[in-house]
Amino acid sequence: MLWKILFVIAVAAEFVFVPLFLKYSWPDKCWKSFGYKMVCSALFFSAGLLAMKISGHSAASSPYTKLVLWGLFFGWLGDMFLHLITDKIVFFGLGLFAFLGGHIFYIFAFQRAIKTTYPDKPFFAWYEIVAVLVLVGVILIYSAIKKKQGKLADGKLYMVIPVVLYAITISAMLAKAFRYCIGEWLYGMNENTVWLFITIALGAVLFVLSDGSLGIILFAGQKKNRPLKIFNIATYFAAQILLASSIFFVYTPVLYGT
């Protein structure tokens, strides 16, 4: 019971500390906003650890749990690097690659869940590849239109390549999340199908929306757009909490001897 209470407190506390972070990070980040953001990040990581404890899906017995916890940890790292009070581009790059790593861990987590139920399925199905190409194509077309309209900041090569790589990775994460959830729904292999869609599919959608709005803020001259900033932060922390909660509903046992 204690662990369940602590989980509820961790989730509820996000509704307190996220608004505080938004308050002190506007119009510019400061050390106080940095502190509040790290509290928010610690809360979603704690929610993942508590979900593991409550569900009994330990990192040792469930590769899915271990991979999701690594994804949450890299999200914590990304939050730290991106909000440090410095203009040095190296910290932005570290933050970008931390989130990139987090999405890769989520991709492998969803794939591990797929392989547990369907061991003969390939890593990427053809429709996943099509979905990724479509999503990245939409991003590139949108960027080209904004660039032509003069609403997109000039990007240098060392920034363009990581951003495109990031767009491909998060699109793959979204496609993988839906592949797993839809598969479980179609074949009825998991009694928690509704919760899988809420925690995994919706979590992935919110993450994409958050990263998309962040791209607009950073590269389309919307740094002073407060409603967009609120949307970006709210969807991000909601996504991390949902993905942390997915540990309750996905168990991928370690298959010894295989």
mmCIF file of C-alpha atoms in Angstrom:
data_model
loop_
_atom_site.group_PDB
_atom_site.id
_atom_site.type_symbol
_atom_site.label_atom_id
_atom_site.label_comp_id
_atom_site.label_asym_id
_atom_site.label_seq_id
_atom_site.Cartn_x
_atom_site.Cartn_y
_atom_site.Cartn_z
ATOM 1 C CA MET A 1 0.000 0.000 0.000
ATOM 2 C CA LEU A 2 2.839 2.395 0.881
ATOM 3 C CA TRP A 3 4.379 2.098 -2.595
ATOM 4 C CA LYS A 4 1.001 2.782 -4.240
ATOM 5 C CA ILE A 5 0.542 5.884 -2.104
ATOM 6 C CA LEU A 6 4.019 7.098 -3.031
ATOM 7 C CA PHE A 7 3.272 6.507 -6.733
ATOM 8 C CA VAL A 8 0.099 8.586 -6.501
ATOM 9 C CA ILE A 9 2.041 11.309 -4.679
ATOM 10 C CA ALA A 10 4.747 11.323 -7.375
ATOM 11 C CA VAL A 11 2.152 11.712 -10.142
ATOM 12 C CA ALA A 12 0.123 14.303 -8.218
ATOM 13 C CA ALA A 13 3.261 16.288 -7.397
ATOM 14 C CA GLU A 14 3.830 16.849 -11.121
ATOM 15 C CA PHE A 15 0.657 18.953 -11.131
ATOM 16 C CA VAL A 16 2.305 21.171 -8.519
ATOM 17 C CA PHE A 17 5.895 21.384 -9.726
ATOM 18 C CA VAL A 18 5.294 21.630 -13.489
ATOM 19 C CA PRO A 19 3.325 24.906 -13.092
ATOM 20 C CA LEU A 20 6.068 26.184 -10.759
ATOM 21 C CA PHE A 21 8.675 25.322 -13.366
ATOM 22 C CA LEU A 22 6.667 27.132 -16.046
ATOM 23 C CA LYS A 23 6.282 30.170 -13.790
ATOM 24 C CA TYR A 24 9.980 30.600 -13.062
ATOM 25 C CA SER A 25 11.244 29.629 -16.534
ATOM 26 C CA TRP A 26 9.359 32.476 -18.200
ATOM 27 C CA PRO A 27 10.496 34.526 -20.006
ATOM 28 C CA ASP A 28 13.991 33.063 -19.514
ATOM 29 C CA LYS A 29 15.358 30.081 -17.639
ATOM 30 C CA CYS A 30 17.084 30.633 -14.309
ATOM 31 C CA TRP A 31 18.590 28.505 -11.562
ATOM 32 C CA LYS A 32 15.266 28.375 -9.726
ATOM 33 C CA SER A 33 13.509 27.049 -12.825
ATOM 34 C CA PHE A 34 16.381 24.575 -13.273
ATOM 35 C CA GLY A 35 15.731 23.259 -9.767
ATOM 36 C CA TYR A 36 12.006 22.890 -10.348
ATOM 37 C CA LYS A 37 12.568 21.146 -13.668
ATOM 38 C CA MET A 38 14.907 18.616 -12.097
ATOM 39 C CA VAL A 39 12.291 17.923 -9.420
ATOM 40 C CA CYS A 40 9.732 17.284 -12.182
ATOM 41 C CA SER A 41 12.167 14.941 -13.929
ATOM 42 C CA ALA A 42 12.997 13.131 -10.689
ATOM 43 C CA LEU A 43 9.261 12.601 -10.149
ATOM 44 C CA PHE A 44 8.667 10.782 -13.455
ATOM 45 C CA PHE A 45 11.768 8.653 -12.883
ATOM 46 C CA SER A 46 10.539 7.878 -9.352
ATOM 47 C CA ALA A 47 7.132 6.966 -10.813
ATOM 48 C CA GLY A 48 8.874 4.395 -13.020
ATOM 49 C CA LEU A 49 10.771 2.905 -10.078
ATOM 50 C CA LEU A 50 7.603 2.760 -7.976
ATOM 51 C CA ALA A 51 5.651 1.154 -10.834
ATOM 52 C CA MET A 52 8.364 -1.500 -10.981
ATOM 53 C CA LYS A 53 8.116 -2.097 -7.232
ATOM 54 C CA ILE A 54 4.303 -2.247 -7.188
ATOM 55 C CA SER A 55 3.912 -4.454 -10.272
ATOM 56 C CA GLY A 56 6.717 -6.856 -9.391
ATOM 57 C CA HIS A 57 8.097 -6.407 -12.915
ATOM 58 C CA SER A 58 11.668 -5.886 -11.769
ATOM 59 C CA ALA A 59 14.468 -4.753 -14.055
ATOM 60 C CA ALA A 60 16.150 -8.112 -13.454
ATOM 61 C CA SER A 61 13.132 -10.165 -14.532
ATOM 62 C CA SER A 62 11.614 -7.856 -17.162
ATOM 63 C CA PRO A 63 13.746 -6.388 -19.963
ATOM 64 C CA TYR A 64 10.857 -4.038 -20.812
ATOM 65 C CA THR A 65 11.011 -2.489 -17.356
ATOM 66 C CA LYS A 66 14.789 -2.117 -17.534
ATOM 67 C CA LEU A 67 14.664 -0.447 -20.942
ATOM 68 C CA VAL A 68 11.875 1.957 -19.942
ATOM 69 C CA LEU A 69 13.795 2.942 -16.801
ATOM 70 C CA TRP A 70 16.844 3.703 -18.940
ATOM 71 C CA GLY A 71 14.631 5.780 -21.230
ATOM 72 C CA LEU A 72 13.335 7.751 -18.240
ATOM 73 C CA PHE A 73 16.866 8.243 -16.912
ATOM 74 C CA PHE A 74 18.074 9.603 -20.246
ATOM 75 C CA GLY A 75 15.071 11.944 -20.212
ATOM 76 C CA TRP A 76 16.274 13.185 -16.819
ATOM 77 C CA LEU A 77 19.739 13.738 -18.296
ATOM 78 C CA GLY A 78 18.275 15.571 -21.291
ATOM 79 C CA ASP A 79 16.304 17.874 -19.009
ATOM 80 C CA MET A 80 19.445 18.687 -17.058
ATOM 81 C CA PHE A 81 21.613 19.482 -20.083
ATOM 82 C CA LEU A 82 18.974 21.511 -21.936
ATOM 83 C CA HIS A 83 18.132 23.691 -18.947
ATOM 84 C CA LEU A 84 21.640 24.487 -17.717
ATOM 85 C CA ILE A 85 22.162 28.253 -17.509
ATOM 86 C CA THR A 86 24.620 28.515 -20.361
ATOM 87 C CA ASP A 87 24.610 29.437 -24.033
ATOM 88 C CA LYS A 88 27.240 26.864 -24.967
ATOM 89 C CA ILE A 89 26.004 24.778 -27.877
ATOM 90 C CA VAL A 90 27.715 21.667 -26.473
ATOM 91 C CA PHE A 91 25.102 21.373 -23.716
ATOM 92 C CA PHE A 92 22.258 21.656 -26.223
ATOM 93 C CA GLY A 93 23.928 18.866 -28.185
ATOM 94 C CA LEU A 94 24.303 16.715 -25.074
ATOM 95 C CA GLY A 95 20.648 17.276 -24.244
ATOM 96 C CA LEU A 96 19.580 16.388 -27.776
ATOM 97 C CA PHE A 97 21.608 13.172 -27.761
ATOM 98 C CA ALA A 98 20.352 12.270 -24.271
ATOM 99 C CA PHE A 99 16.762 12.458 -25.508
ATOM 100 C CA LEU A 100 17.801 10.597 -28.652
ATOM 101 C CA GLY A 101 19.184 7.839 -26.425
ATOM 102 C CA GLY A 102 15.980 7.830 -24.398
ATOM 103 C CA HIS A 103 13.876 7.301 -27.516
ATOM 104 C CA ILE A 104 16.163 4.471 -28.623
ATOM 105 C CA PHE A 105 15.636 2.754 -25.267
ATOM 106 C CA TYR A 106 11.870 3.165 -25.695
ATOM 107 C CA ILE A 107 12.085 1.690 -29.208
ATOM 108 C CA PHE A 108 13.908 -1.372 -27.878
ATOM 109 C CA ALA A 109 11.460 -1.630 -24.966
ATOM 110 C CA PHE A 110 8.471 -1.769 -27.320
ATOM 111 C CA GLN A 111 10.314 -4.167 -29.608
ATOM 112 C CA ARG A 112 11.105 -6.445 -26.645
ATOM 113 C CA ALA A 113 7.403 -6.486 -25.791
ATOM 114 C CA ILE A 114 6.584 -7.386 -29.395
ATOM 115 C CA LYS A 115 9.170 -10.188 -29.490
ATOM 116 C CA THR A 116 7.842 -11.712 -26.263
ATOM 117 C CA THR A 117 4.442 -12.233 -27.884
ATOM 118 C CA TYR A 118 5.529 -12.637 -31.512
ATOM 119 C CA PRO A 119 9.108 -14.043 -31.497
ATOM 120 C CA ASP A 120 9.249 -14.484 -35.279
ATOM 121 C CA LYS A 121 8.331 -10.908 -36.190
ATOM 122 C CA PRO A 122 11.078 -8.732 -37.784
ATOM 123 C CA PHE A 123 12.482 -5.729 -35.923
ATOM 124 C CA PHE A 124 10.792 -3.304 -38.323
ATOM 125 C CA ALA A 125 7.627 -4.206 -40.194
ATOM 126 C CA TRP A 126 7.117 -2.668 -43.628
ATOM 127 C CA TYR A 127 4.254 -0.482 -42.403
ATOM 128 C CA GLU A 128 6.485 0.916 -39.642
ATOM 129 C CA ILE A 129 9.034 1.971 -42.229
ATOM 130 C CA VAL A 130 6.315 3.592 -44.334
ATOM 131 C CA ALA A 131 4.964 5.403 -41.270
ATOM 132 C CA VAL A 132 8.433 6.714 -40.370
ATOM 133 C CA LEU A 133 9.050 7.914 -43.927
ATOM 134 C CA VAL A 134 5.665 9.676 -43.994
ATOM 135 C CA LEU A 135 6.213 11.354 -40.613
ATOM 136 C CA VAL A 136 9.729 12.512 -41.476
ATOM 137 C CA GLY A 137 8.486 13.659 -44.888
ATOM 138 C CA VAL A 138 5.785 15.778 -43.232
ATOM 139 C CA ILE A 139 8.397 17.313 -40.926
ATOM 140 C CA LEU A 140 10.727 18.138 -43.819
ATOM 141 C CA ILE A 141 7.921 19.582 -45.963
ATOM 142 C CA TYR A 142 6.690 21.721 -43.062
ATOM 143 C CA SER A 143 10.254 22.927 -42.457
ATOM 144 C CA ALA A 144 10.735 23.748 -46.139
ATOM 145 C CA ILE A 145 7.487 25.762 -46.220
ATOM 146 C CA LYS A 146 8.449 27.718 -43.098
ATOM 147 C CA LYS A 147 11.934 28.278 -44.508
ATOM 148 C CA LYS A 148 10.468 29.680 -47.721
ATOM 149 C CA GLN A 149 8.201 31.955 -45.694
ATOM 150 C CA GLY A 150 11.225 33.203 -43.759
ATOM 151 C CA LYS A 151 9.822 31.848 -40.494
ATOM 152 C CA LEU A 152 12.526 29.244 -39.929
ATOM 153 C CA ALA A 153 15.870 30.148 -38.429
ATOM 154 C CA ASP A 154 18.923 29.450 -40.549
ATOM 155 C CA GLY A 155 20.443 26.153 -39.499
ATOM 156 C CA LYS A 156 24.046 25.083 -39.736
ATOM 157 C CA LEU A 157 25.053 21.638 -40.954
ATOM 158 C CA TYR A 158 26.153 20.441 -37.513
ATOM 159 C CA MET A 159 22.627 21.140 -36.235
ATOM 160 C CA VAL A 160 20.658 19.957 -39.266
ATOM 161 C CA ILE A 161 22.042 16.411 -39.195
ATOM 162 C CA PRO A 162 21.282 15.711 -35.489
ATOM 163 C CA VAL A 163 17.797 17.246 -35.806
ATOM 164 C CA VAL A 164 16.945 15.053 -38.830
ATOM 165 C CA LEU A 165 18.349 12.003 -37.008
ATOM 166 C CA TYR A 166 16.215 12.916 -33.997
ATOM 167 C CA ALA A 167 13.105 13.278 -36.177
ATOM 168 C CA ILE A 168 13.690 9.808 -37.645
ATOM 169 C CA THR A 169 14.201 8.284 -34.196
ATOM 170 C CA ILE A 170 11.111 9.757 -32.546
ATOM 171 C CA SER A 171 9.022 8.822 -35.598
ATOM 172 C CA ALA A 172 10.302 5.254 -35.251
ATOM 173 C CA MET A 173 9.420 5.309 -31.546
ATOM 174 C CA LEU A 174 5.860 6.392 -32.340
ATOM 175 C CA ALA A 175 5.463 3.748 -35.052
ATOM 176 C CA LYS A 176 6.859 1.033 -32.775
ATOM 177 C CA ALA A 177 4.502 2.018 -29.937
ATOM 178 C CA PHE A 178 1.455 1.744 -32.193
ATOM 179 C CA ARG A 179 2.678 -1.506 -33.733
ATOM 180 C CA TYR A 180 2.815 -3.087 -30.292
ATOM 181 C CA CYS A 181 -0.501 -1.699 -29.023
ATOM 182 C CA ILE A 182 -2.446 -2.469 -32.194
ATOM 183 C CA GLY A 183 -0.986 -5.982 -32.294
ATOM 184 C CA GLU A 184 -2.095 -6.664 -28.729
ATOM 185 C CA TRP A 185 -5.542 -5.281 -29.527
ATOM 186 C CA LEU A 186 -6.012 -7.313 -32.717
ATOM 187 C CA TYR A 187 -4.881 -10.619 -31.248
ATOM 188 C CA GLY A 188 -6.042 -10.125 -27.655
ATOM 189 C CA MET A 189 -2.704 -11.158 -26.197
ATOM 190 C CA ASN A 190 -2.816 -8.717 -23.271
ATOM 191 C CA GLU A 191 -5.835 -8.161 -21.015
ATOM 192 C CA ASN A 192 -4.678 -4.592 -20.389
ATOM 193 C CA THR A 193 -5.074 -3.447 -23.995
ATOM 194 C CA VAL A 194 -6.920 -0.230 -23.109
ATOM 195 C CA TRP A 195 -4.212 0.713 -20.632
ATOM 196 C CA LEU A 196 -1.520 -0.089 -23.204
ATOM 197 C CA PHE A 197 -3.064 2.454 -25.584
ATOM 198 C CA ILE A 198 -3.336 5.033 -22.800
ATOM 199 C CA THR A 199 0.175 4.635 -21.418
ATOM 200 C CA ILE A 200 2.207 3.651 -24.491
ATOM 201 C CA ALA A 201 0.392 4.892 -27.605
ATOM 202 C CA LEU A 202 -0.851 8.124 -26.030
ATOM 203 C CA GLY A 203 2.477 8.603 -24.272
ATOM 204 C CA ALA A 204 4.313 8.322 -27.591
ATOM 205 C CA VAL A 205 1.875 10.720 -29.295
ATOM 206 C CA LEU A 206 2.329 13.306 -26.533
ATOM 207 C CA PHE A 207 6.109 12.966 -26.810
ATOM 208 C CA VAL A 208 5.971 13.652 -30.546
ATOM 209 C CA LEU A 209 3.672 16.641 -29.994
ATOM 210 C CA SER A 210 6.018 17.962 -27.310
ATOM 211 C CA ASP A 211 9.119 17.599 -29.476
ATOM 212 C CA GLY A 212 7.298 19.081 -32.462
ATOM 213 C CA SER A 213 6.265 22.144 -30.469
ATOM 214 C CA LEU A 214 9.823 22.449 -29.113
ATOM 215 C CA GLY A 215 11.130 22.467 -32.675
ATOM 216 C CA ILE A 216 8.741 25.304 -33.527
ATOM 217 C CA ILE A 217 9.830 27.218 -30.418
ATOM 218 C CA LEU A 218 13.536 26.839 -31.142
ATOM 219 C CA PHE A 219 13.660 27.111 -34.925
ATOM 220 C CA ALA A 220 10.535 29.009 -36.016
ATOM 221 C CA GLY A 221 10.901 32.170 -33.979
ATOM 222 C CA GLN A 222 8.350 31.228 -31.296
ATOM 223 C CA LYS A 223 10.529 31.519 -28.181
ATOM 224 C CA LYS A 224 8.185 34.153 -26.735
ATOM 225 C CA ASN A 225 5.020 32.153 -27.432
ATOM 226 C CA ARG A 226 3.897 31.347 -23.879
ATOM 227 C CA PRO A 227 0.868 29.129 -24.751
ATOM 228 C CA LEU A 228 3.104 27.031 -27.011
ATOM 229 C CA LYS A 229 5.684 26.766 -24.223
ATOM 230 C CA ILE A 230 3.017 25.560 -21.792
ATOM 231 C CA PHE A 231 1.802 23.016 -24.361
ATOM 232 C CA ASN A 232 5.374 21.805 -24.930
ATOM 233 C CA ILE A 233 6.095 21.247 -21.242
ATOM 234 C CA ALA A 234 2.679 19.819 -20.316
ATOM 235 C CA THR A 235 2.757 17.216 -23.099
ATOM 236 C CA TYR A 236 6.358 16.282 -22.304
ATOM 237 C CA PHE A 237 5.878 15.522 -18.610
ATOM 238 C CA ALA A 238 2.541 13.823 -19.291
ATOM 239 C CA ALA A 239 4.306 11.596 -21.844
ATOM 240 C CA GLN A 240 7.041 10.592 -19.416
ATOM 241 C CA ILE A 241 4.551 9.812 -16.639
ATOM 242 C CA LEU A 242 2.457 7.681 -19.002
ATOM 243 C CA LEU A 243 5.478 5.744 -20.280
ATOM 244 C CA ALA A 244 6.650 5.199 -16.701
ATOM 245 C CA SER A 245 3.163 3.877 -15.856
ATOM 246 C CA SER A 246 3.283 1.398 -18.753
ATOM 247 C CA ILE A 247 5.537 -0.759 -16.527
ATOM 248 C CA PHE A 248 2.350 -1.813 -14.717
ATOM 249 C CA PHE A 249 0.891 -3.386 -17.858
ATOM 250 C CA VAL A 250 3.811 -4.897 -19.809
ATOM 251 C CA TYR A 251 5.811 -7.853 -18.515
ATOM 252 C CA THR A 252 8.569 -9.301 -20.680
ATOM 253 C CA PRO A 253 10.208 -12.163 -18.774
ATOM 254 C CA VAL A 254 13.853 -12.996 -19.273
ATOM 255 C CA LEU A 255 13.999 -16.237 -21.210
ATOM 256 C CA TYR A 256 16.965 -18.051 -19.718
ATOM 257 C CA GLY A 257 18.815 -20.382 -22.006
ATOM 258 C CA THR A 258 17.703 -18.580 -25.147
#
